[in-house]
Coordinates of C-alpha atoms in Angstrom, one line a residue:
Chain B
M1387 CA 115.5 75.1 99.1
N1388 CA 118.9 73.5 98.6
C1389 CA 120.7 71.9 101.5
L1390 CA 122.4 74.4 104.1
L1391 CA 123.0 77.2 101.4
F1392 CA 120.8 79.4 103.1
Q1393 CA 121.6 78.8 106.5
R1394 CA 125.1 79.3 105.4
I1395 CA 124.1 82.4 103.5
L1396 CA 122.6 83.8 106.7
A1397 CA 125.2 82.6 109.0
I1398 CA 127.6 85.0 106.6
V1399 CA 125.4 88.0 106.7
G1400 CA 125.1 87.7 110.6
L1401 CA 128.8 87.4 111.3
G1402 CA 129.3 90.2 108.7
V1403 CA 126.9 92.3 110.4
I1404 CA 128.2 91.6 114.1
I1405 CA 131.9 92.1 113.1
G1406 CA 130.9 95.4 111.3
A1407 CA 129.1 96.7 114.4
A1408 CA 132.1 96.0 116.4
D1409 CA 134.4 97.6 114.0
S1410 CA 132.4 100.7 114.1
W1411 CA 132.3 100.5 117.9
I1412 CA 136.1 100.0 118.1
R1413 CA 137.1 102.7 115.6
P1414 CA 137.8 106.3 117.4
T1415 CA 135.7 108.1 114.7
R1416 CA 132.1 107.8 114.5
I1417 CA 130.3 107.7 110.9
A1418 CA 128.6 110.9 110.1
L1419 CA 126.0 111.5 107.4
N1420 CA 125.1 114.8 108.0
L1421 CA 127.0 118.3 108.7
S1422 CA 127.4 119.0 112.1
A1423 CA 126.2 122.6 113.2
P1424 CA 129.7 124.6 113.6
S1425 CA 130.3 125.2 117.3
A1426 CA 130.7 128.7 118.9
P1427 CA 134.5 129.4 119.2
S1428 CA 135.4 129.1 122.9
D1429 CA 138.6 130.9 123.0
A1430 CA 138.4 134.5 124.8
S1431 CA 139.0 136.5 121.8
S1432 CA 136.0 135.2 120.4
S1433 CA 133.7 136.2 123.5
A1434 CA 132.3 139.4 121.8
T1435 CA 130.8 136.8 119.1
P1436 CA 127.2 136.2 119.6
A1437 CA 126.6 132.9 120.6
A1438 CA 125.3 130.4 118.1
P1439 CA 121.5 129.9 118.3
P1440 CA 120.3 126.5 119.8
V1441 CA 119.9 124.1 116.9
D1442 CA 116.4 122.7 116.5
P1443 CA 117.0 119.1 115.2
T1444 CA 114.1 119.6 112.5
T1445 CA 116.3 122.5 111.0
P1446 CA 118.5 121.4 108.1
P1447 CA 122.1 121.9 109.7
S1448 CA 122.8 123.8 106.6
I1449 CA 121.2 126.9 107.4
T1450 CA 123.2 127.2 110.5
P1451 CA 125.4 130.3 110.7
L1452 CA 128.9 129.7 110.8
P1453 CA 130.5 131.8 113.6
K1454 CA 132.2 135.0 112.8
T1455 CA 136.1 134.7 113.8
D1456 CA 139.0 137.3 113.3
G1457 CA 140.2 137.3 109.5
F1458 CA 136.9 135.5 108.5
R1459 CA 135.2 138.6 106.7
D1460 CA 131.5 138.7 106.0
P1461 CA 131.9 139.2 102.1
L1462 CA 128.4 140.5 102.1
S1463 CA 127.7 144.1 100.9
A1464 CA 127.3 146.6 103.3
A1465 CA 123.5 146.5 102.9
H1466 CA 123.2 142.9 104.3
A1467 CA 126.2 143.0 106.4
D1468 CA 123.9 142.2 109.4
I1469 CA 123.1 139.0 107.7
P1470 CA 125.3 136.0 108.8
L1471 CA 127.2 133.9 106.5
G1472 CA 125.5 130.7 106.6
M1473 CA 127.2 127.4 105.6
M1474 CA 124.9 127.2 102.4
I1475 CA 125.6 130.2 100.5
D1476 CA 124.5 131.4 97.3
S1477 CA 126.5 132.4 94.0
V1478 CA 126.7 136.2 94.7
A1479 CA 128.2 135.5 98.0
A1480 CA 130.7 132.7 96.8
K1481 CA 131.6 135.6 94.2
K1482 CA 132.5 137.9 96.6
L1483 CA 134.3 134.9 98.7
F1484 CA 135.8 134.4 95.1
D1485 CA 137.3 137.9 94.8
D1486 CA 138.7 137.8 98.2
G1487 CA 140.8 135.1 97.3
V1488 CA 139.1 132.1 99.3
I1489 CA 139.9 128.6 98.3
F1490 CA 137.5 126.9 96.3
L1491 CA 137.0 123.2 96.2
D1492 CA 135.1 121.6 93.1
A1493 CA 133.5 118.2 94.4
R1494 CA 132.4 117.1 91.1
I1495 CA 133.6 113.9 88.8
D1496 CA 136.9 114.5 87.4
E1497 CA 135.1 114.5 84.0
E1498 CA 132.9 117.7 85.1
F1499 CA 135.9 119.7 86.5
K1500 CA 137.6 119.4 83.2
A1501 CA 134.6 120.4 81.3
G1502 CA 134.9 123.7 83.3
H1503 CA 135.0 125.0 87.1
I1504 CA 135.8 128.2 89.0
P1505 CA 139.2 129.6 88.2
Q1506 CA 141.8 128.5 90.8
A1507 CA 139.6 125.9 92.3
F1508 CA 140.9 122.5 93.6
H1509 CA 139.5 119.3 92.9
L1510 CA 139.0 117.5 95.2
N1511 CA 135.6 115.1 96.0
S1512 CA 135.4 112.5 99.0
S1513 CA 136.9 109.4 97.0
L1514 CA 139.8 111.7 96.7
F1515 CA 139.8 113.1 100.0
N1516 CA 143.1 112.2 102.1
T1517 CA 144.7 110.3 99.6
P1518 CA 148.2 110.6 97.8
A1519 CA 146.1 111.8 94.6
A1520 CA 145.1 114.7 96.3
A1521 CA 148.4 115.5 98.6
N1522 CA 148.6 119.0 97.0
T1523 CA 145.4 120.1 97.8
M1524 CA 145.1 118.8 101.2
K1525 CA 148.7 120.7 101.7
A1526 CA 146.8 124.0 100.5
L1527 CA 143.9 123.8 102.8
D1528 CA 144.1 126.0 106.0
Q1529 CA 141.8 125.1 108.8
S1530 CA 142.0 128.8 110.0
Q1531 CA 140.5 130.0 106.3
P1532 CA 137.2 129.7 105.2
I1533 CA 136.5 127.2 102.4
V1534 CA 134.3 127.2 99.7
I1535 CA 133.0 124.1 98.1
Y1536 CA 130.5 123.4 95.4
C1537 CA 129.2 120.4 93.0
G1538 CA 126.4 120.4 90.2
G1539 CA 123.9 121.8 92.4
G1540 CA 120.4 120.0 92.7
D1541 CA 120.6 116.6 94.1
C1542 CA 124.4 116.6 93.9
D1543 CA 125.8 115.5 98.1
A1544 CA 129.2 115.6 96.7
S1545 CA 129.8 118.9 98.4
T1546 CA 127.8 118.0 101.5
N1547 CA 129.9 114.7 101.5
L1548 CA 133.4 116.6 101.3
A1549 CA 131.8 119.0 103.9
I1550 CA 131.6 116.0 106.3
L1551 CA 135.0 115.1 105.6
L1552 CA 136.3 118.1 106.1
Q1553 CA 134.6 118.8 109.3
G1554 CA 135.7 115.6 110.6
A1555 CA 139.4 116.5 109.8
G1556 CA 138.7 119.7 112.0
Y1557 CA 137.9 122.2 109.1
T1558 CA 135.0 124.6 110.9
K1559 CA 134.9 127.5 108.1
L1560 CA 133.1 125.8 105.3
H1561 CA 130.6 127.1 102.5
I1562 CA 128.7 125.4 100.3
I1563 CA 127.2 127.0 97.1
Q1564 CA 123.8 126.0 97.1
N1565 CA 122.8 125.8 93.6
G1566 CA 126.3 124.7 92.7
F1567 CA 128.5 125.1 89.3
P1568 CA 125.5 125.4 87.3
E1569 CA 124.1 128.6 88.8
W1570 CA 127.9 130.0 88.7
Q1571 CA 128.0 129.7 85.2
K1572 CA 124.5 130.9 84.7
L1573 CA 125.5 134.0 86.5
G1574 CA 127.9 134.4 83.9
F1575 CA 130.9 134.3 86.7
P1576 CA 134.6 133.5 85.5
V1577 CA 135.0 129.7 84.4
E1578 CA 137.9 128.1 83.2
K1579 CA 138.8 124.4 81.8
G1580 CA 141.2 122.0 82.1
T1581 CA 142.9 120.7 84.8
K1582 CA 144.5 121.5 88.0
Chain F
M1037 CA 137.8 68.1 80.2
I1038 CA 136.7 67.6 83.9
A1039 CA 140.0 68.4 84.9
L1040 CA 140.0 71.9 82.8
G1041 CA 136.6 72.6 84.2
R1042 CA 137.9 72.6 87.9
L1043 CA 140.8 74.5 87.0
I1044 CA 138.6 77.1 85.5
L1045 CA 136.5 77.2 88.7
F1046 CA 139.3 77.6 90.9
I1047 CA 140.8 80.1 89.1
C1048 CA 137.1 82.0 89.1
R1049 CA 136.8 81.4 92.7
L1050 CA 140.5 82.8 93.4
A1051 CA 139.9 85.7 91.4
V1052 CA 136.7 86.6 92.8
A1053 CA 138.3 86.4 96.2
A1054 CA 140.9 88.7 95.5
L1055 CA 138.8 91.0 93.9
F1056 CA 136.1 91.2 97.2
L1057 CA 139.0 91.1 99.5
F1058 CA 140.3 94.0 97.6
A1059 CA 137.2 95.9 97.7
A1060 CA 136.8 95.2 101.4
Y1061 CA 140.2 96.5 102.0
Q1062 CA 139.7 99.8 100.2
K1063 CA 136.3 100.4 102.1
L1064 CA 137.8 99.4 105.3
F1065 CA 141.6 100.6 105.6
E1066 CA 142.5 102.7 102.4
S1067 CA 142.7 105.6 104.9
S1068 CA 141.6 106.1 108.3
D1069 CA 138.4 107.7 106.9
A1070 CA 137.8 105.0 104.5
P1071 CA 134.6 103.7 106.3
Q1072 CA 133.3 107.5 106.5
K1073 CA 133.5 107.7 102.8
F1074 CA 132.0 104.2 102.1
A1075 CA 129.2 105.6 104.0
L1076 CA 128.8 108.7 102.2
A1077 CA 128.6 107.0 99.1
I1078 CA 126.1 104.7 100.1
N1079 CA 123.9 107.7 101.7
S1080 CA 124.6 109.5 98.5
F1081 CA 122.2 106.8 96.6
K1082 CA 119.3 108.2 98.3
I1083 CA 118.0 104.4 98.6
L1084 CA 118.4 103.6 102.1
P1085 CA 117.3 105.4 105.5
E1086 CA 119.8 106.5 107.3
H1087 CA 120.2 104.0 110.4
L1088 CA 120.2 101.1 107.3
V1089 CA 123.0 103.3 105.9
H1090 CA 125.1 102.5 108.8
L1091 CA 123.9 99.3 108.9
A1092 CA 125.1 98.7 105.3
A1093 CA 128.4 100.9 105.8
G1094 CA 129.6 98.5 108.6
A1095 CA 128.7 95.3 107.5
I1096 CA 129.0 95.0 103.6
P1097 CA 132.9 95.2 103.6
W1098 CA 133.0 92.5 106.6
I1099 CA 130.4 90.3 104.6
E1100 CA 133.0 90.8 101.6
V1101 CA 136.1 89.7 103.4
I1102 CA 134.0 86.9 105.1
C1103 CA 133.3 85.7 101.9
G1104 CA 136.7 86.3 100.2
L1105 CA 138.6 84.4 102.9
L1106 CA 135.7 81.4 102.6
L1107 CA 136.2 81.3 98.7
I1108 CA 140.0 81.2 99.2
V1109 CA 140.0 78.6 101.9
G1110 CA 137.6 76.5 99.9
I1111 CA 134.6 76.1 102.8
W1112 CA 131.2 76.9 102.0
T1113 CA 132.1 78.3 98.4
R1114 CA 128.9 78.0 97.0
A1115 CA 127.1 80.0 99.9
A1116 CA 130.1 82.8 99.5
A1117 CA 129.6 82.7 95.7
S1118 CA 125.9 83.1 96.3
L1119 CA 125.9 85.9 98.3
L1120 CA 128.2 87.8 96.6
A1121 CA 126.6 87.5 93.1
A1122 CA 123.1 88.4 95.4
M1123 CA 125.2 91.6 96.5
L1124 CA 126.3 92.5 93.3
I1125 CA 123.1 92.2 91.7
V1126 CA 121.6 95.0 94.1
F1127 CA 124.7 97.1 93.8
T1128 CA 124.0 96.6 89.9
V1129 CA 120.2 97.7 90.6
A1130 CA 121.4 100.7 92.9
V1131 CA 123.4 102.1 90.0
A1132 CA 120.9 101.7 87.4
S1133 CA 118.6 103.5 89.4
V1134 CA 121.2 106.1 90.3
L1135 CA 121.7 106.6 86.4
L1136 CA 117.9 106.8 85.8
R1137 CA 117.5 109.3 88.2
N1138 CA 120.3 111.3 86.1
M1139 CA 122.7 111.7 89.6
S1140 CA 126.2 112.3 89.4
L1141 CA 128.2 110.5 91.9
T1142 CA 131.0 108.4 92.8
C1143 CA 130.5 104.5 93.1
G1144 CA 132.5 103.9 96.0
C1145 CA 133.0 100.4 95.1
F1146 CA 136.8 100.0 95.1
G1147 CA 137.9 103.3 96.9
K1148 CA 140.0 105.4 94.3
F1149 CA 140.8 102.6 92.0
A1150 CA 139.0 101.7 88.5
L1151 CA 138.6 98.0 87.0
I1152 CA 137.0 98.7 83.8
C1153 CA 135.3 102.0 84.1
P1154 CA 136.6 105.0 85.5
H1155 CA 136.9 105.0 89.1
D1156 CA 134.9 108.4 89.7
K1157 CA 132.1 108.3 87.4
M1158 CA 129.0 106.4 87.6
S1159 CA 128.0 105.3 84.2
W1160 CA 126.5 102.4 82.1
C1161 CA 130.0 101.2 82.2
K1162 CA 129.3 100.4 85.6
I1163 CA 126.3 98.2 84.8
G1164 CA 128.7 96.1 82.2
E1165 CA 131.4 95.6 84.5
N1166 CA 129.3 94.4 87.1
A1167 CA 127.9 92.1 84.8
V1168 CA 131.3 90.9 83.8
I1169 CA 132.4 90.3 87.6
L1170 CA 128.9 88.3 87.9
V1171 CA 130.1 85.7 85.6
P1172 CA 132.6 83.9 87.4
I1173 CA 130.8 84.4 90.8
L1174 CA 127.8 82.8 89.2
L1175 CA 130.0 79.8 87.8
V1176 CA 131.3 79.2 91.4
A1177 CA 128.0 79.6 92.9
C1178 CA 126.2 77.2 90.6
F1179 CA 129.2 74.6 89.8
G1180 CA 131.5 75.2 93.2
G1181 CA 135.0 76.0 93.5
G1182 CA 136.9 73.5 91.7
F1183 CA 140.4 72.1 92.5
L1184 CA 141.3 72.3 96.5
E1185 CA 138.0 72.7 97.7
L1186 CA 137.8 71.6 101.5
E1187 CA 134.2 71.4 101.4
R1188 CA 132.5 68.2 100.1
N1189 CA 129.3 68.6 98.2
T1190 CA 126.5 67.7 100.8
C1191 CA 123.9 68.1 98.4
K1192 CA 122.9 65.3 96.5
T1193 CA 119.7 67.0 94.5
G1194 CA 118.4 70.5 93.7
P1195 CA 119.3 73.2 91.0
L1196 CA 122.3 74.1 92.6
S1197 CA 123.8 70.7 92.9
S1198 CA 127.4 70.4 91.3
P1199 CA 127.4 68.8 87.6
L1200 CA 130.9 67.9 88.6
P1201 CA 132.6 65.4 90.6
P1202 CA 133.8 66.3 94.0
S1203 CA 137.1 67.9 94.1
S1204 CA 138.7 64.9 95.9
P1205 CA 138.1 61.5 95.5
S1206 CA 136.6 59.5 98.7
P1207 CA 138.8 57.3 100.6
S1208 CA 136.9 54.3 100.1
K1209 CA 137.1 54.7 96.5
A1210 CA 140.9 55.5 96.4

């Protein structure tokens, strides 16, 4: 083809890959694309808590139960009290957490949030995470308290992406509403409009 | 007229360089977890396997940096612009595939900033925005970088040869 054009393009791409690899290697934090399984608490006060089962790499991490710690109540009914609360929860379990005053994070885009969201939920998605625009929301989050995240359900990855960022920042008590806001709305649970 | 053409190419070159350097900055240094956010944004497209997501997330911002710097300095301008054009076309196809699959995603292109379209909403507007950005890139890729281009046009023939005279006269003709 044209003179050195393609050699130059290849040189730029090669240099970019090399610098990118070096940059990734130098940075203190590794890029994660999946949720990591919550680790069992290591302090003595939680020694009575059963150890988390070994994680099968073929099992989606989303179904790994969260370790229960003091102050982290199981919201399920007495009939289901023996079922551990997992990372992925359904809307009914989420409603119980909602009634307990747990913080909810809406990871959808701004337009969807304004059209309707779970009352008192904060709008926070991966692009807003740790930015000045979301400073108030970040301040409201407490690493010792559970957080429920939801997005549009279905193929929506926004909840998982936000959960990965939160895990990287040290938040461990995270729950994701598996079928997201559509199921919450379908079940007739409270919804409010506008911004927060 | 030739001087005006070269001035337009020069402005296009600098504008494209500034745009992609800004985009790269947002992907690399906007916050401590900016690379993580960009990788998640790529992964959400559900187009690439995970190992290629890591590769793309690491390489794309630095390719943008290199191309931006080359365009500013005026070296390898056509190669840099051609590569940016190819990347932008690939991004646009990826955006179109997301829209056709009716997925609700954020772009991750310019961090939390927006050029024409809302920053957190992937829509057909993004296709139009990319088409607008593509125009100056293609101008530079086809006709060179205009004024203050350090690179001499080494191609005498071929489809990408410049119809414009070199940006600086040769010493023998001076």
